[in-house]
Short mmCIF file of C-alpha atoms and ligand atoms in Angstrom, two decimals:
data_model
loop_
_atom_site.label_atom_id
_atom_site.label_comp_id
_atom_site.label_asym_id
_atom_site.label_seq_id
_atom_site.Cartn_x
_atom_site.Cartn_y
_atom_site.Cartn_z
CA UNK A 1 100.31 79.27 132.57
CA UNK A 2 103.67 79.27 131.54
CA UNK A 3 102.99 81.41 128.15
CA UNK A 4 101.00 84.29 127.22
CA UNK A 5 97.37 83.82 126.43
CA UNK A 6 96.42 84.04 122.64
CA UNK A 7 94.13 86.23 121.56
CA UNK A 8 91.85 86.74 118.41
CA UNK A 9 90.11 89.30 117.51
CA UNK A 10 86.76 90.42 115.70
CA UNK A 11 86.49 93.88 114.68
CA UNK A 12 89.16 96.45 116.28
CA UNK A 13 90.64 97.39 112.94
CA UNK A 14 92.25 100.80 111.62
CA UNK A 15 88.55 101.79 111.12
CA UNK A 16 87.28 101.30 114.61
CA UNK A 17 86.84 103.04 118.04
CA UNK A 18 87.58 100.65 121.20
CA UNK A 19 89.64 97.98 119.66
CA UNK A 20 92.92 99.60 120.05
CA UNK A 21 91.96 100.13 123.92
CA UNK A 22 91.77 96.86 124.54
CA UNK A 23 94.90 96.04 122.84
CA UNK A 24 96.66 98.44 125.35
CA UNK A 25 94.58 96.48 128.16
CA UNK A 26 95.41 92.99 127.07
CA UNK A 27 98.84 93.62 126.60
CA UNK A 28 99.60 96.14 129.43
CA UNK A 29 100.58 92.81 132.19
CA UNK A 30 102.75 90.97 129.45
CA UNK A 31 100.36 87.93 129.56
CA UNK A 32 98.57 88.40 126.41
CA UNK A 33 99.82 88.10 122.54
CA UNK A 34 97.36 89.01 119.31
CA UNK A 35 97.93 86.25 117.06
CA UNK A 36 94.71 86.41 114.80
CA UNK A 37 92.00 88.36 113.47
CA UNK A 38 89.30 89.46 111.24
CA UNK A 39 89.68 92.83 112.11
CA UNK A 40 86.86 95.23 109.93
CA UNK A 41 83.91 94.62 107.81
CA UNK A 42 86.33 95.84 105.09
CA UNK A 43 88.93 93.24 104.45
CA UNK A 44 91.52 95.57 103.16
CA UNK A 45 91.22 97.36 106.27
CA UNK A 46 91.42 94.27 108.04
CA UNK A 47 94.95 93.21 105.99
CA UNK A 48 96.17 96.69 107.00
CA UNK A 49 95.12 96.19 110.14
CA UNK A 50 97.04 92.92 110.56
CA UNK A 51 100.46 94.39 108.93
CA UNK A 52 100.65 97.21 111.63
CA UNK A 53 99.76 94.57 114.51
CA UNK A 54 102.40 91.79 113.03
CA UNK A 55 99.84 89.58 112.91
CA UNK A 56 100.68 86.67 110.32
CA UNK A 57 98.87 86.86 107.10
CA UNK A 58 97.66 83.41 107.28
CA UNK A 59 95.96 84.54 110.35
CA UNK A 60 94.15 86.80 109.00
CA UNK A 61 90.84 85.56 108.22
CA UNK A 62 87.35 86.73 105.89
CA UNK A 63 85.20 87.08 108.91
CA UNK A 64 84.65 85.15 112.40
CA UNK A 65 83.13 81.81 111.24
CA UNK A 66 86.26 81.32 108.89
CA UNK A 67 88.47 82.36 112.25
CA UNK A 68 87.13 80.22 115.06
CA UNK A 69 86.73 77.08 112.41
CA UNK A 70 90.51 77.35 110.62
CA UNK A 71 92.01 78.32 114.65
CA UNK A 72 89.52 75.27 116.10
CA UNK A 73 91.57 73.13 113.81
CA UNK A 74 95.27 74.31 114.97
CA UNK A 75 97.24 72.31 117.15
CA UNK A 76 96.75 72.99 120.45
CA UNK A 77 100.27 75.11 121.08
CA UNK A 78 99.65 77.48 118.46
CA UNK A 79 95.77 77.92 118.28
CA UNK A 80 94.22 80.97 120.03
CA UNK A 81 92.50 80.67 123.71
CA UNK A 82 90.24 83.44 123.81
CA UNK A 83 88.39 85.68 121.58
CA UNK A 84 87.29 89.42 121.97
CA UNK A 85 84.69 91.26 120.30
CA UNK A 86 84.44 94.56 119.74
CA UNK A 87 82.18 94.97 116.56
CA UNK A 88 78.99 96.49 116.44
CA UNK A 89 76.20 95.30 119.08
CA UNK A 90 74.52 92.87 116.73
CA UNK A 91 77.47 91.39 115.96
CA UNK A 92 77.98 90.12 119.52
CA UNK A 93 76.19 86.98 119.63
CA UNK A 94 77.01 85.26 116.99
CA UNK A 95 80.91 85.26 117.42
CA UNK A 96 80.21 84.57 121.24
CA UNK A 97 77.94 81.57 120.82
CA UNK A 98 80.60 80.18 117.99
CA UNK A 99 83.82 80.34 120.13
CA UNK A 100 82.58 78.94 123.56
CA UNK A 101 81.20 76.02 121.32
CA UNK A 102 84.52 75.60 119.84
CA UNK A 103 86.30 75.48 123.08
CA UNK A 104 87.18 79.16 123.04
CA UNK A 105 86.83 82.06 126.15
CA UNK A 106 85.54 85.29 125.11
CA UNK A 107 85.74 89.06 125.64
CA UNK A 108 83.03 90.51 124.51
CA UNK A 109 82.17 94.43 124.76
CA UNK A 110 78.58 95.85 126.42
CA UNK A 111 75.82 95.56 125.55
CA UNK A 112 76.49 91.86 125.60
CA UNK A 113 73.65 91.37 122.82
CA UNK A 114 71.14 92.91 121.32
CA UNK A 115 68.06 90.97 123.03
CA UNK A 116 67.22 89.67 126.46
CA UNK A 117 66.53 86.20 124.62
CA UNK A 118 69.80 86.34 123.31
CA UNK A 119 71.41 87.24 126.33
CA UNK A 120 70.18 84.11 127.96
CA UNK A 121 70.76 81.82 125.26
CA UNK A 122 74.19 82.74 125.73
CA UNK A 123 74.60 82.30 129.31
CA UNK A 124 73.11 78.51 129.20
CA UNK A 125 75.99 78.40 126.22
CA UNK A 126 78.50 79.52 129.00
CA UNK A 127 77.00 76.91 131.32
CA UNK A 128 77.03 74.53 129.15
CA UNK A 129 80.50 74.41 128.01
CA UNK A 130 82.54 75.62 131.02
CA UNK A 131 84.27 78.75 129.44
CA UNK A 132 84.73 81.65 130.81
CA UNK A 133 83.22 85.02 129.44
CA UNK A 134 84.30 88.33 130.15
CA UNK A 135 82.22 91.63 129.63
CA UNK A 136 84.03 94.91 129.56
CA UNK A 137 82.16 96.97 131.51
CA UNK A 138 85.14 99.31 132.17
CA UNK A 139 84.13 101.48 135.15
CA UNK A 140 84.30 98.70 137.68
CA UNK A 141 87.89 98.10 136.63
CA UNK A 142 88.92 101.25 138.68
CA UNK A 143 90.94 100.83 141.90
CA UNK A 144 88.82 103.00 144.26
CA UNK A 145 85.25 101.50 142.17
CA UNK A 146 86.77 98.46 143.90
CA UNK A 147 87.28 99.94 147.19
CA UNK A 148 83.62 101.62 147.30
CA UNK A 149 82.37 98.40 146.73
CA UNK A 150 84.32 97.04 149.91
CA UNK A 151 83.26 99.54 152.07
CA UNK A 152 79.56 99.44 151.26
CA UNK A 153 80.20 95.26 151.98
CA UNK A 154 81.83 95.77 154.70
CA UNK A 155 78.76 97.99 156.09
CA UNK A 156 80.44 101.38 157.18
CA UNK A 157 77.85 103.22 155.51
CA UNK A 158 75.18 100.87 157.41
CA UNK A 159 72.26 99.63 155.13
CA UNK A 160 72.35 101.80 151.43
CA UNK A 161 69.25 103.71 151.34
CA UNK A 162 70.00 105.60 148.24
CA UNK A 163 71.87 105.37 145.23
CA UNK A 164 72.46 108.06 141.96
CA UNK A 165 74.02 107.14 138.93
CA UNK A 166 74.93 109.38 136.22
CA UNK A 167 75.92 108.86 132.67
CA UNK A 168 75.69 112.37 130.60
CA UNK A 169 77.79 112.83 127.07
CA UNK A 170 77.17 115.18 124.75
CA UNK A 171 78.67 113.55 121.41
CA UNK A 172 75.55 112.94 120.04
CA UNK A 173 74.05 116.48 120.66
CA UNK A 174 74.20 116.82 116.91
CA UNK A 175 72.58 114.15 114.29
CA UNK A 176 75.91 113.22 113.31
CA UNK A 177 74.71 109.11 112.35
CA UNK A 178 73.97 111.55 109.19
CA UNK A 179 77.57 113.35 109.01
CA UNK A 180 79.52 110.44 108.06
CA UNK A 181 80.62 109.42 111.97
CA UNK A 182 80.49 105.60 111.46
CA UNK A 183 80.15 104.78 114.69
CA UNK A 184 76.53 107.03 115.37
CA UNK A 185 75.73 105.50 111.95
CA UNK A 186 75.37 102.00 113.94
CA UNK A 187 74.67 103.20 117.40
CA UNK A 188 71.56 105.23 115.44
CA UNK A 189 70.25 102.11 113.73
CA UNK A 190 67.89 99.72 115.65
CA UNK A 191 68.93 96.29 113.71
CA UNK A 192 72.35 96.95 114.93
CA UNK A 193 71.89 98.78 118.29
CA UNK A 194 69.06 97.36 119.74
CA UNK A 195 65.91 98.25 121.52
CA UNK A 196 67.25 101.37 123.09
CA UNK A 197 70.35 103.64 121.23
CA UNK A 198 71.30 105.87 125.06
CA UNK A 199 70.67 102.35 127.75
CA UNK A 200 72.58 99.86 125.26
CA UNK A 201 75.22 102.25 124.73
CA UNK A 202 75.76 103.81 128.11
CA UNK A 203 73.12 103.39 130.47
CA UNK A 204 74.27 99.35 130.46
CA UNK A 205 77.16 101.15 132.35
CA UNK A 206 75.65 102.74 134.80
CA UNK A 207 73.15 100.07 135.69
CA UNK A 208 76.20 97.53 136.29
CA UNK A 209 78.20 100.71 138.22
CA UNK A 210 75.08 100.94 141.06
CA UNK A 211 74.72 96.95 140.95
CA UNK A 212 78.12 96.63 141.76
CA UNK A 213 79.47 98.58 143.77
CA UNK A 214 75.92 98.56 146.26
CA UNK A 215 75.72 94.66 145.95
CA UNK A 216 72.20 95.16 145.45
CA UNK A 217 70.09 94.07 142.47
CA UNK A 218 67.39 96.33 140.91
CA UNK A 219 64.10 94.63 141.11
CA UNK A 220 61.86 97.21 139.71
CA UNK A 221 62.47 100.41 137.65
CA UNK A 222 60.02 103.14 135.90
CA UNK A 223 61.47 104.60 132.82
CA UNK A 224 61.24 107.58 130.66
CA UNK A 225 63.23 108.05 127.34
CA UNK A 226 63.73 110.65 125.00
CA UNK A 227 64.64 111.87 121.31
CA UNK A 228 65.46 115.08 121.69
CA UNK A 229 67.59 114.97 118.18
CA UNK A 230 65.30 115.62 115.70
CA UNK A 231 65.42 112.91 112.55
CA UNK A 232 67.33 110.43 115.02
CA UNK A 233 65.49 107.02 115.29
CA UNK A 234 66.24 105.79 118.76
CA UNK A 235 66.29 107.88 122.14
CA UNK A 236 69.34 109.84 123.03
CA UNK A 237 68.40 110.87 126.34
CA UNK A 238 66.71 108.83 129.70
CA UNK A 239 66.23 109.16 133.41
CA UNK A 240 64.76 105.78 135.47
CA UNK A 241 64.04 105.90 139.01
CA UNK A 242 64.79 102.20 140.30
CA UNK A 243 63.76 100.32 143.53
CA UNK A 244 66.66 97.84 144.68
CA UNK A 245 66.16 94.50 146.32
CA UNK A 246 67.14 95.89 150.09
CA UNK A 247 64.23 98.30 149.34
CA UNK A 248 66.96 101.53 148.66
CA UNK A 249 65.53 103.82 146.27
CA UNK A 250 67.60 105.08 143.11
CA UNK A 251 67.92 107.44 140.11
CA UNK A 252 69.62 106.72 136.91
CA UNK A 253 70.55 109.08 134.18
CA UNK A 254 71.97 108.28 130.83
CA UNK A 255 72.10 110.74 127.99
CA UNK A 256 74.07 111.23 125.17
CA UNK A 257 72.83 115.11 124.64
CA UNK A 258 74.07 116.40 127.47
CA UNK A 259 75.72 118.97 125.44
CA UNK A 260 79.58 120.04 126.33
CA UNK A 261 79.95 116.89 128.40
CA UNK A 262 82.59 114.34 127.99
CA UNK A 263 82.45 110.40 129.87
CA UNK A 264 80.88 112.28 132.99
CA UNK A 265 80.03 109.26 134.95
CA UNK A 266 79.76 109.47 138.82
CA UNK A 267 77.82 107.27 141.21
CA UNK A 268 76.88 108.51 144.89
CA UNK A 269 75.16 106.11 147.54
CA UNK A 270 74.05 106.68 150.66
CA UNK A 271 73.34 104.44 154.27
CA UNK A 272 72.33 105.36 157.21
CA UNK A 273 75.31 106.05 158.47
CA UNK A 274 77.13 107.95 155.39
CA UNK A 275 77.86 108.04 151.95
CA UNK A 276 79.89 107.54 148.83
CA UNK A 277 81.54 109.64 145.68
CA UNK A 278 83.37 108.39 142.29
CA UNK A 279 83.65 109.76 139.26
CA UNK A 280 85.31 108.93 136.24
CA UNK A 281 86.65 112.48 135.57
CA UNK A 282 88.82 112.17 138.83
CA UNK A 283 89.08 108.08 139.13
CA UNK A 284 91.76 108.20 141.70
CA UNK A 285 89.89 109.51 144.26
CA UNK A 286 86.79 108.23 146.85
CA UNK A 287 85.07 110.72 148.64
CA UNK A 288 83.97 109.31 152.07
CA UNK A 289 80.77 111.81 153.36
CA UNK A 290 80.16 110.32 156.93
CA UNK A 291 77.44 111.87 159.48
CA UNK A 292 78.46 114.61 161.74
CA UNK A 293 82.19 113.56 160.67
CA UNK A 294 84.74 115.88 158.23
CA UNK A 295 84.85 114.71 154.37
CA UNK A 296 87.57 112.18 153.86
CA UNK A 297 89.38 111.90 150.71
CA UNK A 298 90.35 108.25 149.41
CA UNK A 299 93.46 107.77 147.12
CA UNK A 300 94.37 105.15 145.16
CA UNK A 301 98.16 103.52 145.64
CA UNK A 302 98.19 104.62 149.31
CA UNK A 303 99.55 102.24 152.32
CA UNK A 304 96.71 103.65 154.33
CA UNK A 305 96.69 102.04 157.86
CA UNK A 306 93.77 100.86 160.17
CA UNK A 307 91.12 101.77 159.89
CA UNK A 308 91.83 103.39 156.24
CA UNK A 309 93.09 100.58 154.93
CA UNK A 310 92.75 99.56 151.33
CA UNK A 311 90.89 96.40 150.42
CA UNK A 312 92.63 93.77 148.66
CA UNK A 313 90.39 94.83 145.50
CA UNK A 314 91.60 98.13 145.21
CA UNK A 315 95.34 96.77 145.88
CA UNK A 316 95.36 93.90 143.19
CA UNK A 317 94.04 96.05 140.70
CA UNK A 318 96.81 99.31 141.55
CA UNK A 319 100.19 99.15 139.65
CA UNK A 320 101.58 101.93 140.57
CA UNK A 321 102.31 104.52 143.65
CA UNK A 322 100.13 106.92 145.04
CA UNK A 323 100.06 110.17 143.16
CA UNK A 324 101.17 108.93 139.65
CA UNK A 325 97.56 108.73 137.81
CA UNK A 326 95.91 105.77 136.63
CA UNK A 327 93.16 105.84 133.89
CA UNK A 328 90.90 104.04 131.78
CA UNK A 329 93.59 102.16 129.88
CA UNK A 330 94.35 100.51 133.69
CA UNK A 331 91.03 100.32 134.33
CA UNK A 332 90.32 97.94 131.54
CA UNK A 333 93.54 96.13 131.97
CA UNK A 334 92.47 95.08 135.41
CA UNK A 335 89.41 93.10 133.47
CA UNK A 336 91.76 91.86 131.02
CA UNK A 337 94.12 90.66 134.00
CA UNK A 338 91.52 89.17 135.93
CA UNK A 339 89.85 87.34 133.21
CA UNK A 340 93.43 86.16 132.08
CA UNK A 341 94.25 85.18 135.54
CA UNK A 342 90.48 83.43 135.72
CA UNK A 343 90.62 81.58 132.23
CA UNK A 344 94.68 80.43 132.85
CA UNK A 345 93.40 79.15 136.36
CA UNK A 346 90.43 76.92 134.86
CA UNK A 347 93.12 75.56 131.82
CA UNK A 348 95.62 74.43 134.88
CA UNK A 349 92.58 73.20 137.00
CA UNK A 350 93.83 76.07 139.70
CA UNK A 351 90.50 77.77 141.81
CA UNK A 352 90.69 81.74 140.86
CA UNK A 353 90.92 83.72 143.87
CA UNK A 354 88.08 86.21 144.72
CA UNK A 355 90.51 88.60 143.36
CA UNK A 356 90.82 87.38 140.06
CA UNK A 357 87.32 86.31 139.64
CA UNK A 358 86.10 90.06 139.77
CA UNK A 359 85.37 91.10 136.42
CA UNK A 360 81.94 91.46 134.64
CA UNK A 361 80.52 88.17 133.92
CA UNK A 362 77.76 86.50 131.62
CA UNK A 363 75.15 86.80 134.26
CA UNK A 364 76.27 90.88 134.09
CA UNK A 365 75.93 90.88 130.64
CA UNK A 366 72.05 89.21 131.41
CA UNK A 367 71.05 91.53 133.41
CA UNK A 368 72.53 94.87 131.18
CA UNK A 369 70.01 93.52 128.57
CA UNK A 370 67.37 92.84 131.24
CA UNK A 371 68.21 96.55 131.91
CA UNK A 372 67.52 97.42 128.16
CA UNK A 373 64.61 95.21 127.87
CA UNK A 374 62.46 96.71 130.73
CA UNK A 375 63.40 100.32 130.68
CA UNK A 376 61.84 100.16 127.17
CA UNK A 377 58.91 98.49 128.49
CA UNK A 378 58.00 101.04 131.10
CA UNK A 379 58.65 103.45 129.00
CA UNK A 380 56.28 102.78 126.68
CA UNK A 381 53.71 101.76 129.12
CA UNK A 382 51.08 103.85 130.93
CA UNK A 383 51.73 101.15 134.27
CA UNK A 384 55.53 102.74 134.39
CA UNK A 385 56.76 100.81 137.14
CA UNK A 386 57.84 97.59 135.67
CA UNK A 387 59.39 94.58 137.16
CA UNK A 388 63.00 93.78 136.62
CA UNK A 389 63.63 89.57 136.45
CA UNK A 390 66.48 88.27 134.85
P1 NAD B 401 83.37 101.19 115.75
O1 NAD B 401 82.26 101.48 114.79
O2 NAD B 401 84.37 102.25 116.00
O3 NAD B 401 84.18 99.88 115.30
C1 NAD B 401 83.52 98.69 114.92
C2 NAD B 401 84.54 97.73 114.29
O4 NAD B 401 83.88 96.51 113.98
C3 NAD B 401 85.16 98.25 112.98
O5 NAD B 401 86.51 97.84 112.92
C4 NAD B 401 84.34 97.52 111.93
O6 NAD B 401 85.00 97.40 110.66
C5 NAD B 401 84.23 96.18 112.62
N1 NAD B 401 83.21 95.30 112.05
C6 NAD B 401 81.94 95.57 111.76
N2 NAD B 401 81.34 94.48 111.24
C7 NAD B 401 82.27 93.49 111.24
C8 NAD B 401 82.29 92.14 110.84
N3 NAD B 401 81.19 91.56 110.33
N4 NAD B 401 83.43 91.42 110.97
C9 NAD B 401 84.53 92.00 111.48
N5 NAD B 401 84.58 93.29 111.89
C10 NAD B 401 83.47 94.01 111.75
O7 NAD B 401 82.67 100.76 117.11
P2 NAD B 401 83.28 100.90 118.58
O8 NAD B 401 82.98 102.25 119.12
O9 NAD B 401 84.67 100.41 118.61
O10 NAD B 401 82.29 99.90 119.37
C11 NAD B 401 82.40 98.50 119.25
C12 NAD B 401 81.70 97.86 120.46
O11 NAD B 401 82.33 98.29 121.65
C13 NAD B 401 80.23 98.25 120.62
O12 NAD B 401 79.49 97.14 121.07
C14 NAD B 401 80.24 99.33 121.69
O13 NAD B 401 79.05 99.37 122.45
C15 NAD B 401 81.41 98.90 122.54
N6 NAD B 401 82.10 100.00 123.24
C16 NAD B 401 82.36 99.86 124.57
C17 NAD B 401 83.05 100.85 125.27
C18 NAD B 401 83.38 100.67 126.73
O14 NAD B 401 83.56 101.64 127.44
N7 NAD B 401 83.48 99.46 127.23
C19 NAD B 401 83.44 102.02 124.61
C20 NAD B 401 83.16 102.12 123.23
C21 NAD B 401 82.50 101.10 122.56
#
């Protein structure tokens, strides 16, 4: 493309949690501009909002049906190309479903929906139209995420046998949906969170984190979930053991009680011939665990060379040397990157690389409800393990 993508927004105002992270991420690479919005539930929010973001106030709209129609009907050099959405779970769908229909990508936050049926009504939506939709899953935007992913393809751990996933916080250790947080109030409530407050919320992550960086695809899963907040509605804490479609064996833990924690996620899988560690507390760094061998130690931004060499993945989604940190903020600028790169390719009728096709997709954001869907189901069954089709 030879101008920035546009970019609307729903949700992401003053009042809100994410939305200002994935202003950083869209506009980190220079290839995005904000040029609409309706940016809170409260519109003077939203018109505050706007002023701080020079938006122009006669892109500021009541809500996302007035947005996508008034922008549908812009010529084509000024109207927006692709819509996030970063309000509230429920309101997902809706503003999803709208803008692909009116020619429009999206970028649309986890849990992709609230329902399964939902979930799939929106990927034959995707299908049918051609655009492209991008899920944030954020932890697969990290450079060495990327390059545990390659090694487990390229087989040096042998077949994966084994893989943990943990996702412990401890924000919601208190009831504070009742303390005036606004965002427990809506995480807390089922018509706006879905079937399941702690897998929606987080455990979506870690289900997509083992997915993708094994390759593998859970196929069954036997759940047990928790309230261990007393007056809260939904569950706040859950552990799953899962059976992947190579026949490894895994664990997943989610919990949002795990009190004194922060965004503790880590993965570790295992082959026959070694294994793998990443956390998110230390993202620059791999740890390589290989049989009878000493403990190697991974870094991102390093010209490693053979056999240690980077993969591509973790290369095109680096900016900067070895030993200067990158974060989250890069993290989700690589998916904002790639799905620029993906939806600018498409407009000039350009194939994406492999490169720039690797962010969460649709079928992601399937299978993260899926996720939701059956861990609730074995959960509340006496059969526990429960098959996993999506
Ligand atoms: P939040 O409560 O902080 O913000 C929600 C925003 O949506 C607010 O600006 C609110 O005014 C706005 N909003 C609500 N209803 C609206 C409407 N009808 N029209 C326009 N705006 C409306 O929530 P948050 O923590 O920013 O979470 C938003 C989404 O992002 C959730 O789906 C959440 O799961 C997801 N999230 C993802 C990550 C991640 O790591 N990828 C992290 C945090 C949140």
């Amino acid at each position: 493309m030879k101008r920035k993508l546009r970019m609307g927004m729903v949700g992401g105002g003053k009042d809100a949690f994410i939305g200002a992270v994935h202003r950083i991420a869209a506009f980190m690479d220079g290839k995005i501009e904000l040029v609409c919005g309706a940016f809170s539930i409260n519109p003077e929010i939203s018109k505050q909002s706007a002023e701080e973001l020079f938006v122009a106030p006669d892109r500021v709209y009541a809500d996302y049906e007035e947005m996508i129609t008034k922008e549908a009907q812009l010529p084509e050099g000024e109207r927006m190309d692709f819509l996030t959405i970063v309000t509230p779970n429920f309101l997902h769908f809706a503003p999803a479903k709208m803008a692909l229909e009116n020619g429009f990508d999206v970028v649309v936050e986890k849990p992709m929906t609230v329902t399964l049926d939902e979930a799939k009504e929106l990927k034959a939506v995707v299908e049918k139209t051609g655009r492209t939709l991008c899920l944030t899953h954020t932890y697969s935007g990290y450079p060495m995420v990327k390059q545990a992913k390659a090694m487990v393809k390229e087989r040096h751990f042998g077949k994966i046998r084994k893989i943990v996933v943990e996702y412990p916080q401890g924000w919601l250790s208190r009831l504070s949906e009742r303390e005036g947080n606004a965002g427990a109030a809506w995480r807390a409530d089922p018509k706006k969170s879905g079937l399941s407050l702690v897998m929606g919320d987080i455990g979506t992550h870690a289900a997509h984190l083992a997915e993708y960086v094994s390759g593998l695809k859970i196929i069954e899963l036997c759940a047990d979930l928790s309230t261990l907040v007393e007056g809260r509605v939904l569950d706040d804490d859950g552990s799953v053991l899962l059976r992947f479609d190579n026949g490894a064996k895994g664990v997943l833990m989610a919990s949002q009680i795990s009190a004194g924690e922060e965004n503790a996620v880590r993965i570790r899988i295992y082959g026959e011939k070694g294994g793998l560690e990443w956390a998110n507390e230390d993202p620059n760094n791999l740890i390589i665990k290989m049989l009878d061998q000493p403990r190697q130690l991974y870094r991102t931004g390093n010209a490693y060379t053979a056999p240690y060499t980077l993969s591509s993945f973790a290369t095109h989604n680096t900016r900067i040397p070895a030993g200067h940190p990158e974060g989250l903020l890069e993290a989700f600028a690589n998916i904002y990157r790639n799905f620029a790169a993906t939806a600018s390719a498409k407009r000039e009728g350009r194939t994406p690389s492999p490169e720039e096709l690797d962010f969460p997709s649709v079928d992601d954001g399937v299978r993260g409800m899926a996720f939701v869907q059956y861990v609730v189901a074995s959960n509340a069954s006496n059969e526990k393990w429960t098959k996993f089709e999506a």
